[in-house]
Amino acid sequence: MPGNELKYVSECLKTNWISSSGSFLERFESEWAKYCGQKYGIAVCNGTVALELAVDACDFPKGSEIILPSFTIISCVQAITKAGCLPVLVDCDPETYCMQVNQIESKITDRTVAIMPVHMYGHPADIEPIMDIAQKHGLIVIEDAAQTHGGEYRGRKCGSFGKLACFSFYANKNITTGEGGMVLTSDTVIAQRLRKLKNLCFLKSPRFLHHRLGYNYRMTNIQAALGIAQLENIDKFVERKIDMARKYSQALVNLPLQLPIEHKWAKNVIWMYNVLLKEEKQSQKFFEKDWQSISPEEYFRWPTYKLMEALERAGVQTRPFFIGMHEQPVFLSQGFFIGERYPVTEKIARCGFYLPSGQAITDLQIDEVSRVLKEILS
Ligand SMILES: *Cc1c(COP(=O)(O)O)cnc(C)c1O
């Protein structure tokens, strides 16, 4: 919180504009939309409901299919199933961890309505070919850009490509409002629908007559005040992430770790500095097990988790990668993804974790984390 956060939040308190309208909200919506290259911003209370609202606002017929990567956060799939649509998965790229574009077309059916690419850990998805496929088949693109504030594809911001783009401003994202989210679009009709849906579908007049069920997904002016203050420093935050990653990557060469990459067409903002413990360090059994048959004792004997535990003992917290959506008990029990395999997702879910990457981490701490990691690996 290095900037005007306290000042702007105090202004909300002093002027009593603490709820879900106010000048900070209006500014945050329009300035974030402008920063990302879309016309309208609709602020909501978190990134998960931003995705829900985005899918709902498209009014897809029940049973419509939406194609998305198997390697992502659960918010994406539950936004789809809650709207009565069906999630259809493709595997992820072994280097960027974003959706594998060459698997999309084989998954398109008469019922496909949309593609939901997720820009992963700061590296943009290969979005141009995705837009081409979408255009060819008349599909809507809903971007999840929660992890790539400031990320770019051929000089164009993530979140500027989709008919809709969703963001989170959770505490660990590149800019934060504590909890918060936003849906961006340049479509006037969809923007109006999003605005209605997030606010219980009240009418202008008569206010309390409802034609549709909505939600209370409103963001407060206090959160938006934080957002405006954070946005003033976004270039600095992104630069620091990239700088941090450069330092980690220099320190961690020649270890059995796969480090983050950056395609020529990409600006990777390295939201989290992520590594994969390479396969030669793993045992085959590890890859064959499914999550439901793993006991906690066994889980902590796996090389990746043993390494993470050793780091924790040395005072270094890490976080594991997402587990593939096709391996989630909650979806399998609902009859989704049965028998489906996505080998890259399965592998990286078992080998990947990320290192301390917050804005408060110092260069000395990066050196120390790298030293400890090297020592454990040797
Ligand atoms: C954080 C995140 C979300 C969810 O945002 P919340 O604000 O935590 O609900 C959605 N998608 C991705 C890719 C995320 O990283």
XYZ file of C-alpha atoms and ligand atoms in Angstrom:
393
model
C 0.000 0.000 0.000
C 2.693 2.518 -0.977
C 0.521 5.255 -2.434
C -2.726 7.105 -1.791
C -4.645 4.134 -0.352
C -5.083 5.572 3.145
C -5.876 9.036 1.837
C -8.607 7.851 -0.540
C -10.169 5.425 1.932
C -10.217 8.204 4.560
C -11.999 10.392 2.051
C -14.765 7.764 1.781
C -15.134 7.665 5.554
C -15.087 11.436 5.942
C -17.684 11.983 3.230
C -19.865 8.964 4.198
C -19.546 7.457 0.693
C -18.848 3.985 2.052
C -21.348 1.850 0.168
C -21.849 0.751 -3.404
C -21.949 4.072 -5.183
C -19.589 7.002 -5.236
C -17.002 8.745 -7.320
C -14.203 6.238 -6.663
C -16.398 3.434 -8.017
C -17.204 5.323 -11.184
C -13.562 6.257 -11.652
C -12.261 2.767 -10.948
C -14.671 1.220 -13.446
C -13.844 3.625 -16.234
C -10.097 3.844 -15.555
C -9.637 0.066 -15.333
C -11.641 -0.409 -18.538
C -9.500 2.212 -20.239
C -6.244 0.740 -18.937
C -7.221 -2.668 -20.336
C -8.641 -1.397 -23.625
C -12.389 -1.950 -23.216
C -15.267 0.528 -23.076
C -17.173 -0.435 -19.932
C -16.200 -1.715 -16.496
C -18.683 -3.295 -14.095
C -17.159 -3.609 -10.631
C -18.177 -6.571 -8.478
C -17.230 -8.032 -5.114
C -14.730 -10.670 -6.331
C -13.300 -12.391 -9.397
C -15.333 -15.559 -8.957
C -18.634 -13.714 -9.295
C -17.202 -11.649 -12.157
C -16.970 -14.928 -14.094
C -20.465 -15.976 -12.994
C -21.926 -12.671 -14.059
C -20.096 -12.764 -17.390
C -21.470 -16.195 -18.301
C -24.948 -15.315 -17.054
C -25.039 -12.053 -19.008
C -24.505 -13.923 -22.280
C -27.930 -15.605 -21.941
C -26.733 -18.918 -23.370
C -29.421 -21.600 -23.754
C -29.276 -24.317 -21.063
C -26.971 -27.143 -22.074
C -24.677 -24.883 -24.134
C -21.030 -25.896 -24.125
C -18.132 -23.638 -23.159
C -14.548 -24.664 -23.901
C -11.892 -23.846 -21.309
C -8.553 -25.153 -20.051
C -8.444 -28.090 -17.624
C -5.703 -26.251 -15.732
C -7.395 -23.328 -14.013
C -9.098 -22.196 -10.819
C -12.454 -23.778 -9.957
C -14.210 -20.397 -10.339
C -14.190 -20.802 -14.134
C -15.961 -24.151 -14.214
C -18.480 -23.307 -11.538
C -19.442 -20.114 -13.359
C -20.323 -22.336 -16.316
C -22.209 -25.067 -14.445
C -24.148 -22.550 -12.321
C -25.499 -20.990 -15.517
C -26.754 -24.414 -16.642
C -24.010 -24.711 -19.272
C -21.533 -27.549 -19.777
C -17.773 -27.143 -19.302
C -15.680 -28.766 -22.046
C -11.966 -29.031 -21.325
C -8.745 -28.867 -23.327
C -5.271 -29.492 -21.916
C -2.741 -26.739 -21.256
C 0.514 -25.785 -22.918
C 3.560 -27.363 -21.220
C 5.437 -24.041 -21.090
C 2.886 -21.260 -20.625
C 0.298 -23.410 -18.757
C -2.422 -21.611 -20.755
C -5.010 -23.461 -22.870
C -3.665 -25.570 -25.720
C -5.046 -23.882 -28.807
C -4.674 -26.838 -31.195
C -7.122 -28.906 -29.132
C -9.974 -26.405 -29.273
C -11.483 -27.129 -32.690
C -11.854 -30.857 -32.060
C -14.029 -30.024 -29.049
C -16.456 -27.763 -30.926
C -19.994 -29.143 -31.405
C -23.404 -27.720 -32.429
C -23.873 -26.705 -28.835
C -20.608 -24.819 -28.361
C -21.226 -21.148 -27.620
C -18.032 -19.788 -26.085
C -14.342 -20.174 -25.316
C -12.929 -19.116 -21.942
C -9.146 -18.680 -22.112
C -7.300 -18.093 -18.841
C -4.044 -16.100 -18.859
C -1.990 -18.148 -16.433
C 0.462 -16.909 -13.793
C 1.077 -13.727 -15.766
C 1.720 -15.234 -19.229
C -0.966 -14.455 -21.805
C -2.788 -17.282 -23.555
C -2.090 -17.561 -27.298
C -5.106 -15.345 -27.827
C -4.993 -14.416 -31.528
C -5.508 -17.975 -32.829
C -8.212 -18.383 -30.181
C -9.975 -15.261 -31.507
C -9.672 -16.650 -35.053
C -11.281 -19.957 -34.072
C -14.015 -18.100 -32.196
C -14.749 -15.904 -35.174
C -14.758 -18.825 -37.609
C -17.319 -20.721 -35.505
C -19.324 -17.744 -34.189
C -18.275 -18.215 -30.571
C -18.051 -15.642 -27.784
C -14.711 -15.259 -25.989
C -14.750 -14.667 -22.224
C -11.236 -13.930 -20.982
C -10.172 -14.667 -17.431
C -7.365 -12.158 -16.908
C -7.327 -12.276 -13.092
C -3.645 -13.219 -13.048
C -2.350 -10.944 -15.777
C -3.083 -7.327 -14.898
C -0.812 -5.483 -17.303
C 0.090 -8.565 -19.350
C 0.237 -8.126 -23.127
C -0.168 -10.106 -26.326
C 1.702 -8.451 -29.222
C 1.548 -5.121 -27.375
C -2.159 -5.366 -26.637
C -3.404 -5.765 -23.056
C -4.862 -9.006 -21.756
C -8.546 -8.392 -21.158
C -8.926 -6.300 -24.333
C -9.628 -9.250 -26.641
C -12.762 -10.978 -25.346
C -16.374 -9.892 -25.761
C -16.108 -10.025 -21.976
C -13.055 -10.074 -19.715
C -13.014 -10.892 -16.022
C -10.634 -9.661 -13.351
C -10.046 -10.273 -9.659
C -8.570 -7.746 -7.248
C -8.000 -10.262 -4.475
C -5.119 -9.447 -2.124
C -2.526 -11.436 -4.065
C -3.343 -10.031 -7.536
C -1.181 -7.405 -9.234
C -3.472 -4.654 -7.980
C -5.849 -5.287 -5.118
C -8.959 -3.946 -3.447
C -8.728 -6.579 -0.688
C -11.585 -8.495 -2.249
C -12.981 -7.337 -5.555
C -13.455 -8.006 -9.225
C -14.583 -6.485 -12.498
C -16.141 -7.510 -15.787
C -15.098 -5.529 -18.855
C -16.865 -5.348 -22.188
C -17.227 -2.957 -25.080
C -20.754 -4.155 -25.857
C -23.327 -1.616 -24.667
C -26.165 -4.131 -24.319
C -24.086 -6.647 -22.364
C -22.751 -3.856 -20.143
C -26.297 -2.809 -19.230
C -27.256 -6.404 -18.514
C -24.194 -6.901 -16.304
C -25.076 -3.757 -14.360
C -28.620 -4.956 -13.787
C -27.607 -8.483 -12.844
C -25.068 -7.382 -10.267
C -27.693 -5.259 -8.534
C -30.680 -7.624 -8.084
C -32.197 -6.597 -11.427
C -33.804 -3.515 -9.962
C -35.520 -1.367 -12.585
C -35.086 2.378 -12.870
C -38.791 2.675 -12.364
C -40.740 1.083 -10.876
C -37.627 0.169 -8.895
C -38.950 -2.922 -7.183
C -40.415 -4.709 -10.175
C -38.266 -7.651 -11.295
C -38.299 -9.418 -14.653
C -35.312 -11.581 -13.883
C -33.338 -12.882 -10.900
C -30.093 -11.086 -10.262
C -27.491 -11.006 -7.534
C -26.029 -8.614 -5.034
C -22.439 -8.648 -6.308
C -21.754 -4.964 -5.651
C -18.320 -3.525 -4.865
C -18.074 -0.699 -2.319
C -16.691 2.789 -2.880
C -14.083 2.009 -0.180
C -12.786 -0.939 -2.194
C -12.767 1.190 -5.342
C -10.803 3.873 -3.459
C -8.134 1.249 -2.806
C -8.348 0.231 -6.450
C -7.760 3.784 -7.715
C -4.759 4.215 -5.417
C -3.342 0.863 -6.547
C -3.942 1.646 -10.201
C -1.815 4.792 -9.834
C 1.124 2.467 -9.125
C 0.406 -0.443 -11.438
C 3.393 0.169 -13.722
C 5.687 0.071 -10.718
C 4.079 -3.132 -9.391
C 4.355 -4.897 -12.745
C 7.938 -3.766 -13.235
C 8.824 -5.112 -9.798
C 7.231 -8.510 -10.579
C 9.292 -8.767 -13.745
C 12.409 -7.646 -11.918
C 11.803 -10.208 -9.156
C 11.401 -12.955 -11.730
C 14.650 -11.938 -13.417
C 16.447 -12.256 -10.089
C 14.913 -15.645 -9.318
C 15.670 -16.957 -12.809
C 19.308 -15.871 -12.590
C 19.723 -17.538 -9.209
C 17.959 -20.782 -10.136
C 19.756 -21.785 -13.344
C 21.111 -25.317 -13.728
C 18.742 -26.832 -11.206
C 16.198 -29.574 -11.981
C 13.510 -26.900 -12.249
C 11.485 -25.666 -15.194
C 11.363 -21.868 -14.918
C 8.820 -19.420 -16.389
C 9.221 -18.535 -20.054
C 8.133 -15.596 -22.202
C 7.082 -16.031 -25.815
C 8.195 -13.403 -28.317
C 4.581 -12.285 -28.680
C 4.056 -11.982 -24.951
C 4.662 -9.661 -22.068
C 4.726 -12.032 -19.102
C 4.014 -10.049 -15.932
C 4.960 -13.097 -13.819
C 2.152 -12.633 -11.332
C 3.631 -15.527 -9.357
C 7.155 -16.841 -9.841
C 6.376 -20.462 -10.658
C 8.617 -23.498 -11.014
C 8.149 -27.158 -11.904
C 10.251 -29.790 -10.176
C 11.422 -31.723 -13.223
C 10.205 -35.205 -13.992
C 13.555 -36.878 -13.419
C 13.103 -36.026 -9.755
C 9.684 -37.639 -9.588
C 8.652 -41.272 -9.491
C 6.301 -42.731 -12.084
C 3.858 -43.831 -9.367
C 3.353 -40.201 -8.547
C 1.920 -39.540 -12.003
C -0.346 -42.560 -12.086
C -2.167 -41.872 -8.828
C -5.455 -40.039 -8.786
C -6.125 -37.546 -6.035
C -9.024 -39.429 -4.479
C -6.918 -42.489 -3.668
C -4.084 -40.525 -2.089
C -3.713 -40.498 1.672
C -2.284 -37.350 3.296
C 0.843 -39.315 4.352
C 1.443 -40.396 0.793
C 0.857 -36.887 -0.531
C 3.602 -35.502 1.682
C 6.055 -38.164 0.480
C 5.790 -36.960 -3.103
C 8.961 -35.161 -4.161
C 7.253 -31.850 -4.938
C 5.502 -31.709 -1.589
C 8.554 -32.924 0.283
C 10.462 -30.063 -1.287
C 7.733 -27.566 -0.408
C 7.700 -28.870 3.151
C 11.469 -28.569 3.449
C 11.212 -24.979 2.217
C 8.508 -24.270 4.782
C 10.738 -25.646 7.548
C 13.428 -23.241 6.354
C 10.953 -20.367 6.656
C 9.934 -20.128 2.991
C 6.240 -20.440 2.191
C 5.194 -21.723 -1.214
C 1.887 -22.577 -2.881
C 1.122 -25.582 -5.079
C -0.265 -25.333 -8.624
C -3.959 -25.796 -9.360
C -5.251 -29.370 -9.668
C -6.939 -30.081 -13.013
C -10.676 -29.608 -13.236
C -11.096 -33.162 -14.609
C -9.584 -34.535 -11.391
C -11.967 -32.716 -9.041
C -14.149 -35.037 -6.958
C -16.945 -32.454 -6.926
C -17.262 -32.462 -10.733
C -16.689 -36.213 -11.151
C -19.525 -36.850 -8.690
C -21.764 -34.662 -10.872
C -20.916 -36.794 -13.884
C -18.513 -34.357 -15.553
C -15.174 -35.317 -17.179
C -15.448 -39.041 -16.408
C -12.515 -40.958 -17.872
C -10.997 -37.793 -19.390
C -7.220 -37.359 -19.228
C -5.178 -34.210 -19.714
C -1.552 -35.308 -19.316
C 0.109 -31.888 -19.211
C -2.328 -30.627 -16.581
C -1.876 -33.811 -14.547
C 1.875 -33.445 -14.693
C 2.155 -29.775 -13.797
C -0.436 -30.094 -11.020
C 1.892 -32.626 -9.411
C 5.214 -30.870 -10.083
C 4.468 -27.148 -9.902
C 4.547 -24.622 -7.111
C 5.289 -20.975 -6.735
C 7.788 -19.023 -4.714
C 7.240 -15.869 -2.627
C 6.294 -13.149 -5.132
C 4.517 -10.413 -3.187
C 5.393 -6.742 -3.553
C 6.828 -6.739 -0.019
C 9.521 -9.334 -0.819
C 13.000 -7.758 -0.854
C 15.985 -8.623 -3.050
C 17.738 -10.046 0.009
C 14.778 -12.336 0.629
C 14.848 -13.479 -3.003
C 18.541 -14.341 -2.570
C 17.757 -16.223 0.619
C 14.847 -18.164 -0.906
C 17.030 -19.104 -3.876
C 19.908 -20.169 -1.632
C 17.660 -22.362 0.539
C 16.015 -23.916 -2.524
C 19.393 -24.715 -4.092
C 20.667 -26.189 -0.871
C 17.653 -28.478 -0.445
C 17.830 -29.612 -4.068
C 21.502 -30.458 -3.817
C -7.950 -15.252 -8.367
C -8.564 -15.817 -9.572
C -9.956 -15.869 -9.748
C -10.931 -15.632 -8.646
O -10.903 -14.417 -8.073
P -11.430 -14.188 -6.567
O -11.449 -12.709 -6.470
O -10.453 -14.831 -5.659
O -12.788 -14.792 -6.481
C -10.457 -16.279 -10.967
N -9.630 -16.685 -11.948
C -8.303 -16.710 -11.798
C -7.463 -17.167 -12.929
C -7.725 -16.302 -10.596
O -6.401 -16.356 -10.453
